[in-house]
Amino acid sequence: MIDKRRQTADEAVADIKDGSTVLIGGFGMTGEPRELCSALAARKVRGLTIVTNNAGSGEFGIGLLMKQGCVDKIVCSFPRVPGSVVFEELYEAGKLELEMVPQGTIAERVRAGAAGVPAFFTRTSWGTPLAEGKEVRTFDGKEYVMERAIRGDVALVKAYKGDRWGNLVYAKSMRNFNPVMAMGADLTIAQVSEIVELGELDPEHVITPGIFVNRVVQLEALNA
Amino acid sequence: MIDKRRQTADEAVADIKDGSTVLIGGFGMTGEPRELCSALAARKVRGLTIVTNNAGSGEFGIGLLMKQGCVDKIVCSFPRVPGSVVFEELYEAGKLELEMVPQGTIAERVRAGAAGVPAFFTRTSWGTPLAEGKEVRTFDGKEYVMERAIRGDVALVKAYKGDRWGNLVYAKSMRNFNPVMAMGADLTIAQVSEIVELGELDPEHVITPGIFVNRVVQLEALNA
Amino acid sequence: MTPLNRNQMAWRVAHDIPDGSYVNLGVGMPLAVVNFMPDDRDIVFHSENGLLGMRDLKPGEEPDSELVNAGKRPVRMLPGGAFFHHADSFLMIRGGHLDFAVLGAYEVAENGDLANWRLLDSKSAPAVGGAMDLVYGAKKVLVICEHNSKDGSPKIVKEAKLPLTGRECVSKIFTDHAVIERTGDGMVVREMIEGLTFDELQDRTGAKLRLANDWKPLITPDLPVEERPSRKKQVGEI
Amino acid sequence: MTPLNRNQMAWRVAHDIPDGSYVNLGVGMPLAVVNFMPDDRDIVFHSENGLLGMRDLKPGEEPDSELVNAGKRPVRMLPGGAFFHHADSFLMIRGGHLDFAVLGAYEVAENGDLANWRLLDSKSAPAVGGAMDLVYGAKKVLVICEHNSKDGSPKIVKEAKLPLTGRECVSKIFTDHAVIERTGDGMVVREMIEGLTFDELQDRTGAKLRLANDWKPLITPDLPVEERPSRKKQVGEI
């Protein structure tokens, strides 16, 4: 029987290793898998590379992971948001490596890693400092930058509902990076507001099919 | 006001030009935009390149397009299915150019064209005759084949329901190539079983957002 | 001579976008454009976090923490809207499916180069967001910015000195002084505010301008800017 | 000595797939595997046209023309299934998300090369479908095929002569005579049907085999193959 349910966030993240590359869904606080991040932070893992869009607000979730010294490097597009105090402090003290990647390039690199594509070309960042050191190639008279895939050891995502096969649906704009990150790692862990019976999610409406998801844990209710 | 509705298939395809590259959704007969293909065939356009998975069954839809002499070249993965008599006759007579592309490579090349990616690398077809003449490159010790994007002038797709903004939902396995082709062309035309009021399609359940679709025409009811 | 305020600039941009367009609004000043769309136009606003068909909340409407725009502010959805994930959202952007992107600017160069993501003297971390995706992805890039910085230096320059967001990507610039189009034949002034001469405008501009033969006065309604409680400005708000 | 029939071969493959696996079945003989899955295992079948969690129709169940598998035959969905489009479906295949692909074969070489999409003497058009995606994409590729062609020539060969589908990609071969695993140390026979000696098996095989120390007899239940109305065989049915 396939049963990907886990009882607690602690149990769900118990075996994540030091030095892992961890993809984290969410866009600002919307769709951030905060409880999974906090459970991981509580384990005081070390040497993580995290791939996510923003660098956390306050001292919870992604912010707590950084605060606890778990993170060596962050790959993101927009680290600073109101309240990204932990990031700013660590970055300015030189204690955190930052790889700045355009938002769409993060999404496409993670998707490429999920799709067996080791590298692709994109116009984005051509002629800018973010293309420095990258291969540039001309197709049909236009220059493009070669980008490499990102593959996670782990993905932490947040969804609205899930089932024991790992199927997920989201609510409104919490979808954002979550389905992308969910595809992109060897071990994908989802926190959901509600675990429903198998068959309750309409197969037409499933956004993340369970094949991408290894563990599902039910946490707080949506908007609770 | 955005109103992408058209009254008939004939009206919807009236301005498709000779020599166009036409992406066609469907997998065998499931999800084939048959009436749009037939309307295009009736116009006796010439010199089309069609990109699709199969090469039509019988003398309707894609089969009729070929029968009427509209097609110079077909890009597909699996031309022969029971009833693909028109294809077989033209191909064996040397009247139809065939570009054989693995099924996933068709999907990925069309998606790349939709996503502004001019080329990408894939393991698929490495070491086989279908990689001949293609650039091979090694990443992390494994060889990959470079594939170029496909971009359509036109896409013909079939969906279950649509609205006047061009949002589409599908029914079961008719989804197949349709949402992929819908993203991949400058002019996307959808035939649907039912046009519903704006707002009737739940934004959580829209599969093809209207941004990809230029025209929607209501044809036969599903399973009619 | 009275320069436009931010609302008037947003109003002017809004009236340049034709019915039926798909539009992305950058974080900061561009976000105000949504408030001034003419009622008779169906415009579909795209937000890079995965929304099509969004609008600002109506006064008194309850915000939903799960429904925010790219600036992380609560919005609502129009009938006909759709949700999708980030890879699909940036496929839309990067694949040329958007008609317009409206972006802020630190500098726009004579050749259309845009710099809007990083200041040279900044000690803190950079933040690029989706700007580099939008500049090459949207069919047309509209820039909305003050004509001059607070110290009087021009934002429309001969050559950009700041790190670029994209090369030769800007189509049209909407400032508090003028509407300027980038053409194959250089920067052309289409509209100027009343009481400003072309020579005065050129003096305030680093790039070489040309006045269109059919130029018009830049006129907008009175649109007072409400005082909002001050808050720390977000990076990327230009 | 009685070679297995097609159903028995499919049964044997089915019993090799552990609980919880995600599996794609190629068109033709592999499709029969779905009928013989042990009841106590949750196996999620993937179909490249965009289904996860499909099963064959139950006897008497009404077919739905909108719900077909990769062989274009009607199927049903289990609770927990999902629909998706072709780009996502092949992302699953090519990105390594499937545990097993079960494929037919014209030839399997000693080094694991597979040829299963094109015969040399064929005058008609080739047809590759999703085979080239599956051979490199699935974590393990299981081959189901008769041990010998109708003319007696081996399908497991020293070197493939037909156009390849993929290189060094086959993990395990299930024939009507034996179960053979490709190891770092060559082709190893894990099971043989009763009444067959290893020398006889080697005689019927082009590749060099080695008999595992712990080899077992290849035993399956009686599973008669029903006579079906003959129909034109589809290309790709191997």
Tab-separated table of N, CA and C in Angstrom, chain D residues 77-142:
chain	number	residue	atom	x	y	z
D	77	MET	N	-9.796	4.770	-14.397
D	77	MET	CA	-8.871	5.403	-13.447
D	77	MET	C	-9.152	4.882	-12.045
D	78	LEU	N	-8.097	4.673	-11.270
D	78	LEU	CA	-8.235	4.342	-9.858
D	78	LEU	C	-8.415	5.629	-9.043
D	79	PRO	N	-9.029	5.512	-7.861
D	79	PRO	CA	-8.988	6.665	-6.955
D	79	PRO	C	-7.528	7.025	-6.671
D	80	GLY	N	-7.216	8.292	-6.722
D	80	GLY	CA	-5.820	8.714	-6.526
D	80	GLY	C	-5.106	9.003	-7.828
D	81	GLY	N	-5.801	8.782	-8.946
D	81	GLY	CA	-5.195	9.046	-10.254
D	81	GLY	C	-5.157	10.528	-10.586
D	82	ALA	N	-4.481	10.838	-11.669
D	82	ALA	CA	-4.358	12.241	-12.096
D	82	ALA	C	-4.184	12.305	-13.606
D	83	PHE	N	-4.698	13.389	-14.184
D	83	PHE	CA	-4.483	13.694	-15.598
D	83	PHE	C	-3.481	14.847	-15.721
D	84	PHE	N	-2.707	14.825	-16.795
D	84	PHE	CA	-1.761	15.918	-17.050
D	84	PHE	C	-1.437	15.905	-18.529
D	85	HIS	N	-0.751	16.977	-18.990
D	85	HIS	CA	-0.504	17.065	-20.426
D	85	HIS	C	0.815	16.387	-20.801
D	86	HIS	N	1.057	16.326	-22.092
D	86	HIS	CA	2.181	15.560	-22.601
D	86	HIS	C	3.540	16.086	-22.131
D	87	ALA	N	3.699	17.374	-22.005
D	87	ALA	CA	5.005	17.889	-21.570
D	87	ALA	C	5.261	17.469	-20.125
D	88	ASP	N	4.242	17.535	-19.292
D	88	ASP	CA	4.404	17.063	-17.912
D	88	ASP	C	4.585	15.551	-17.871
D	89	SER	N	3.883	14.842	-18.736
D	89	SER	CA	3.981	13.387	-18.757
D	89	SER	C	5.404	12.944	-19.105
D	90	PHE	N	6.010	13.619	-20.077
D	90	PHE	CA	7.367	13.242	-20.463
D	90	PHE	C	8.425	13.856	-19.542
D	91	LEU	N	8.078	14.903	-18.845
D	91	LEU	CA	8.936	15.349	-17.743
D	91	LEU	C	9.057	14.211	-16.723
D	92	MET	N	7.930	13.583	-16.405
D	92	MET	CA	7.970	12.444	-15.470
D	92	MET	C	8.871	11.343	-16.002
D	93	ILE	N	8.728	11.042	-17.290
D	93	ILE	CA	9.510	9.949	-17.878
D	93	ILE	C	10.983	10.327	-17.933
D	94	ARG	N	11.280	11.466	-18.516
D	94	ARG	CA	12.668	11.831	-18.814
D	94	ARG	C	13.418	12.320	-17.590
D	95	GLY	N	12.668	12.765	-16.581
D	95	GLY	CA	13.303	13.283	-15.386
D	95	GLY	C	13.601	12.223	-14.338
D	96	GLY	N	13.364	10.956	-14.672
D	96	GLY	CA	13.732	9.888	-13.741
D	96	GLY	C	12.714	9.626	-12.645
D	97	HIS	N	11.466	10.000	-12.881
D	97	HIS	CA	10.464	9.847	-11.832
D	97	HIS	C	9.784	8.475	-11.839
D	98	LEU	N	9.925	7.729	-12.941
D	98	LEU	CA	9.309	6.394	-12.994
D	98	LEU	C	10.293	5.359	-12.468
D	99	ASP	N	9.763	4.396	-11.705
D	99	ASP	CA	10.624	3.332	-11.196
D	99	ASP	C	10.932	2.300	-12.279
D	100	PHE	N	9.927	1.977	-13.089
D	100	PHE	CA	10.101	0.942	-14.100
D	100	PHE	C	9.435	1.325	-15.419
D	101	ALA	N	10.109	0.971	-16.511
D	101	ALA	CA	9.440	0.907	-17.807
D	101	ALA	C	9.496	-0.539	-18.262
D	102	VAL	N	8.386	-1.047	-18.742
D	102	VAL	CA	8.359	-2.408	-19.287
D	102	VAL	C	8.191	-2.263	-20.795
D	103	LEU	N	9.161	-2.794	-21.546
D	103	LEU	CA	9.169	-2.575	-22.997
D	103	LEU	C	9.328	-3.888	-23.738
D	104	GLY	N	8.843	-3.922	-24.958
D	104	GLY	CA	9.118	-5.041	-25.851
D	104	GLY	C	10.492	-4.875	-26.488
D	105	ALA	N	10.926	-5.880	-27.223
D	105	ALA	CA	12.259	-5.808	-27.842
D	105	ALA	C	12.314	-6.597	-29.142
D	106	TYR	N	13.040	-6.071	-30.112
D	106	TYR	CA	13.502	-6.874	-31.242
D	106	TYR	C	14.830	-7.528	-30.883
D	107	GLU	N	15.703	-6.737	-30.280
D	107	GLU	CA	17.018	-7.227	-29.869
D	107	GLU	C	17.435	-6.566	-28.557
D	108	VAL	N	18.062	-7.380	-27.683
D	108	VAL	CA	18.771	-6.837	-26.520
D	108	VAL	C	20.204	-7.349	-26.624
D	109	ALA	N	21.177	-6.425	-26.546
D	109	ALA	CA	22.571	-6.833	-26.664
D	109	ALA	C	23.166	-7.128	-25.293
D	110	GLU	N	24.285	-7.809	-25.310
D	110	GLU	CA	24.974	-8.206	-24.078
D	110	GLU	C	25.263	-7.010	-23.167
D	111	ASN	N	25.499	-5.848	-23.768
D	111	ASN	CA	25.816	-4.655	-22.967
D	111	ASN	C	24.570	-3.866	-22.568
D	112	GLY	N	23.391	-4.415	-22.861
D	112	GLY	CA	22.164	-3.740	-22.473
D	112	GLY	C	21.586	-2.813	-23.534
D	113	ASP	N	22.219	-2.733	-24.687
D	113	ASP	CA	21.624	-1.962	-25.791
D	113	ASP	C	20.265	-2.567	-26.154
D	114	LEU	N	19.332	-1.693	-26.477
D	114	LEU	CA	17.991	-2.157	-26.852
D	114	LEU	C	17.630	-1.642	-28.232
D	115	ALA	N	17.062	-2.544	-29.055
D	115	ALA	CA	16.483	-2.146	-30.345
D	115	ALA	C	15.039	-2.615	-30.348
D	116	ASN	N	14.109	-1.687	-30.447
D	116	ASN	CA	12.700	-2.126	-30.432
D	116	ASN	C	11.782	-1.217	-31.227
D	117	TRP	N	12.363	-0.402	-32.135
D	117	TRP	CA	11.464	0.532	-32.818
D	117	TRP	C	11.491	0.392	-34.333
D	118	ARG	N	12.485	-0.278	-34.889
D	118	ARG	CA	12.563	-0.272	-36.343
D	118	ARG	C	13.248	-1.528	-36.853
D	119	LEU	N	12.611	-2.169	-37.820
D	119	LEU	CA	13.235	-3.311	-38.487
D	119	LEU	C	13.981	-2.801	-39.706
D	120	LEU	N	15.040	-3.500	-40.067
D	120	LEU	CA	15.865	-3.031	-41.189
D	120	LEU	C	15.163	-3.177	-42.526
D	121	ASP	N	14.381	-4.253	-42.670
D	121	ASP	CA	13.819	-4.553	-43.985
D	121	ASP	C	12.484	-3.840	-44.216
D	122	SER	N	12.108	-2.986	-43.270
D	122	SER	CA	10.795	-2.374	-43.383
D	122	SER	C	10.782	-1.294	-44.462
D	123	LYS	N	9.802	-1.401	-45.357
D	123	LYS	CA	9.682	-0.384	-46.390
D	123	LYS	C	8.850	0.803	-45.880
D	124	SER	N	8.037	0.523	-44.902
D	124	SER	CA	7.130	1.584	-44.449
D	124	SER	C	7.800	2.473	-43.409
D	125	ALA	N	7.089	3.499	-43.010
D	125	ALA	CA	7.646	4.540	-42.147
D	125	ALA	C	7.992	3.979	-40.781
D	126	PRO	N	9.033	4.509	-40.166
D	126	PRO	CA	9.344	4.112	-38.796
D	126	PRO	C	8.336	4.734	-37.830
D	127	ALA	N	8.384	4.289	-36.579
D	127	ALA	CA	7.493	4.828	-35.545
D	127	ALA	C	8.178	4.614	-34.218
D	128	VAL	N	8.563	5.671	-33.574
D	128	VAL	CA	9.338	5.529	-32.345
D	128	VAL	C	8.509	5.740	-31.093
D	129	GLY	N	7.483	6.563	-31.155
D	129	GLY	CA	6.661	6.810	-29.972
D	129	GLY	C	7.490	7.302	-28.812
D	130	GLY	N	7.201	6.760	-27.623
D	130	GLY	CA	7.898	7.213	-26.419
D	130	GLY	C	9.036	6.298	-25.988
D	131	ALA	N	9.407	5.337	-26.846
D	131	ALA	CA	10.390	4.329	-26.422
D	131	ALA	C	11.748	4.944	-26.094
D	132	MET	N	12.200	5.880	-26.910
D	132	MET	CA	13.519	6.486	-26.665
D	132	MET	C	13.533	7.360	-25.417
D	133	ASP	N	12.380	7.877	-25.049
D	133	ASP	CA	12.265	8.639	-23.805
D	133	ASP	C	12.346	7.698	-22.606
D	134	LEU	N	11.636	6.572	-22.719
D	134	LEU	CA	11.538	5.642	-21.590
D	134	LEU	C	12.859	4.945	-21.284
D	135	VAL	N	13.621	4.567	-22.309
D	135	VAL	CA	14.825	3.758	-22.057
D	135	VAL	C	15.838	4.480	-21.177
D	136	TYR	N	15.950	5.801	-21.320
D	136	TYR	CA	16.897	6.535	-20.481
D	136	TYR	C	16.219	7.166	-19.271
D	137	GLY	N	14.903	7.284	-19.333
D	137	GLY	CA	14.213	8.025	-18.279
D	137	GLY	C	13.860	7.182	-17.064
D	138	ALA	N	13.381	5.958	-17.286
D	138	ALA	CA	12.936	5.141	-16.151
D	138	ALA	C	14.143	4.649	-15.359
D	139	LYS	N	13.956	4.495	-14.055
D	139	LYS	CA	15.082	4.033	-13.231
D	139	LYS	C	15.529	2.638	-13.659
D	140	LYS	N	14.564	1.774	-13.971
D	140	LYS	CA	14.910	0.447	-14.488
D	140	LYS	C	14.064	0.125	-15.715
D	141	VAL	N	14.711	-0.465	-16.702
D	141	VAL	CA	14.004	-0.881	-17.914
D	141	VAL	C	13.925	-2.406	-17.909
D	142	LEU	N	12.691	-2.903	-17.864
D	142	LEU	CA	12.442	-4.346	-17.936
D	142	LEU	C	11.980	-4.659	-19.350
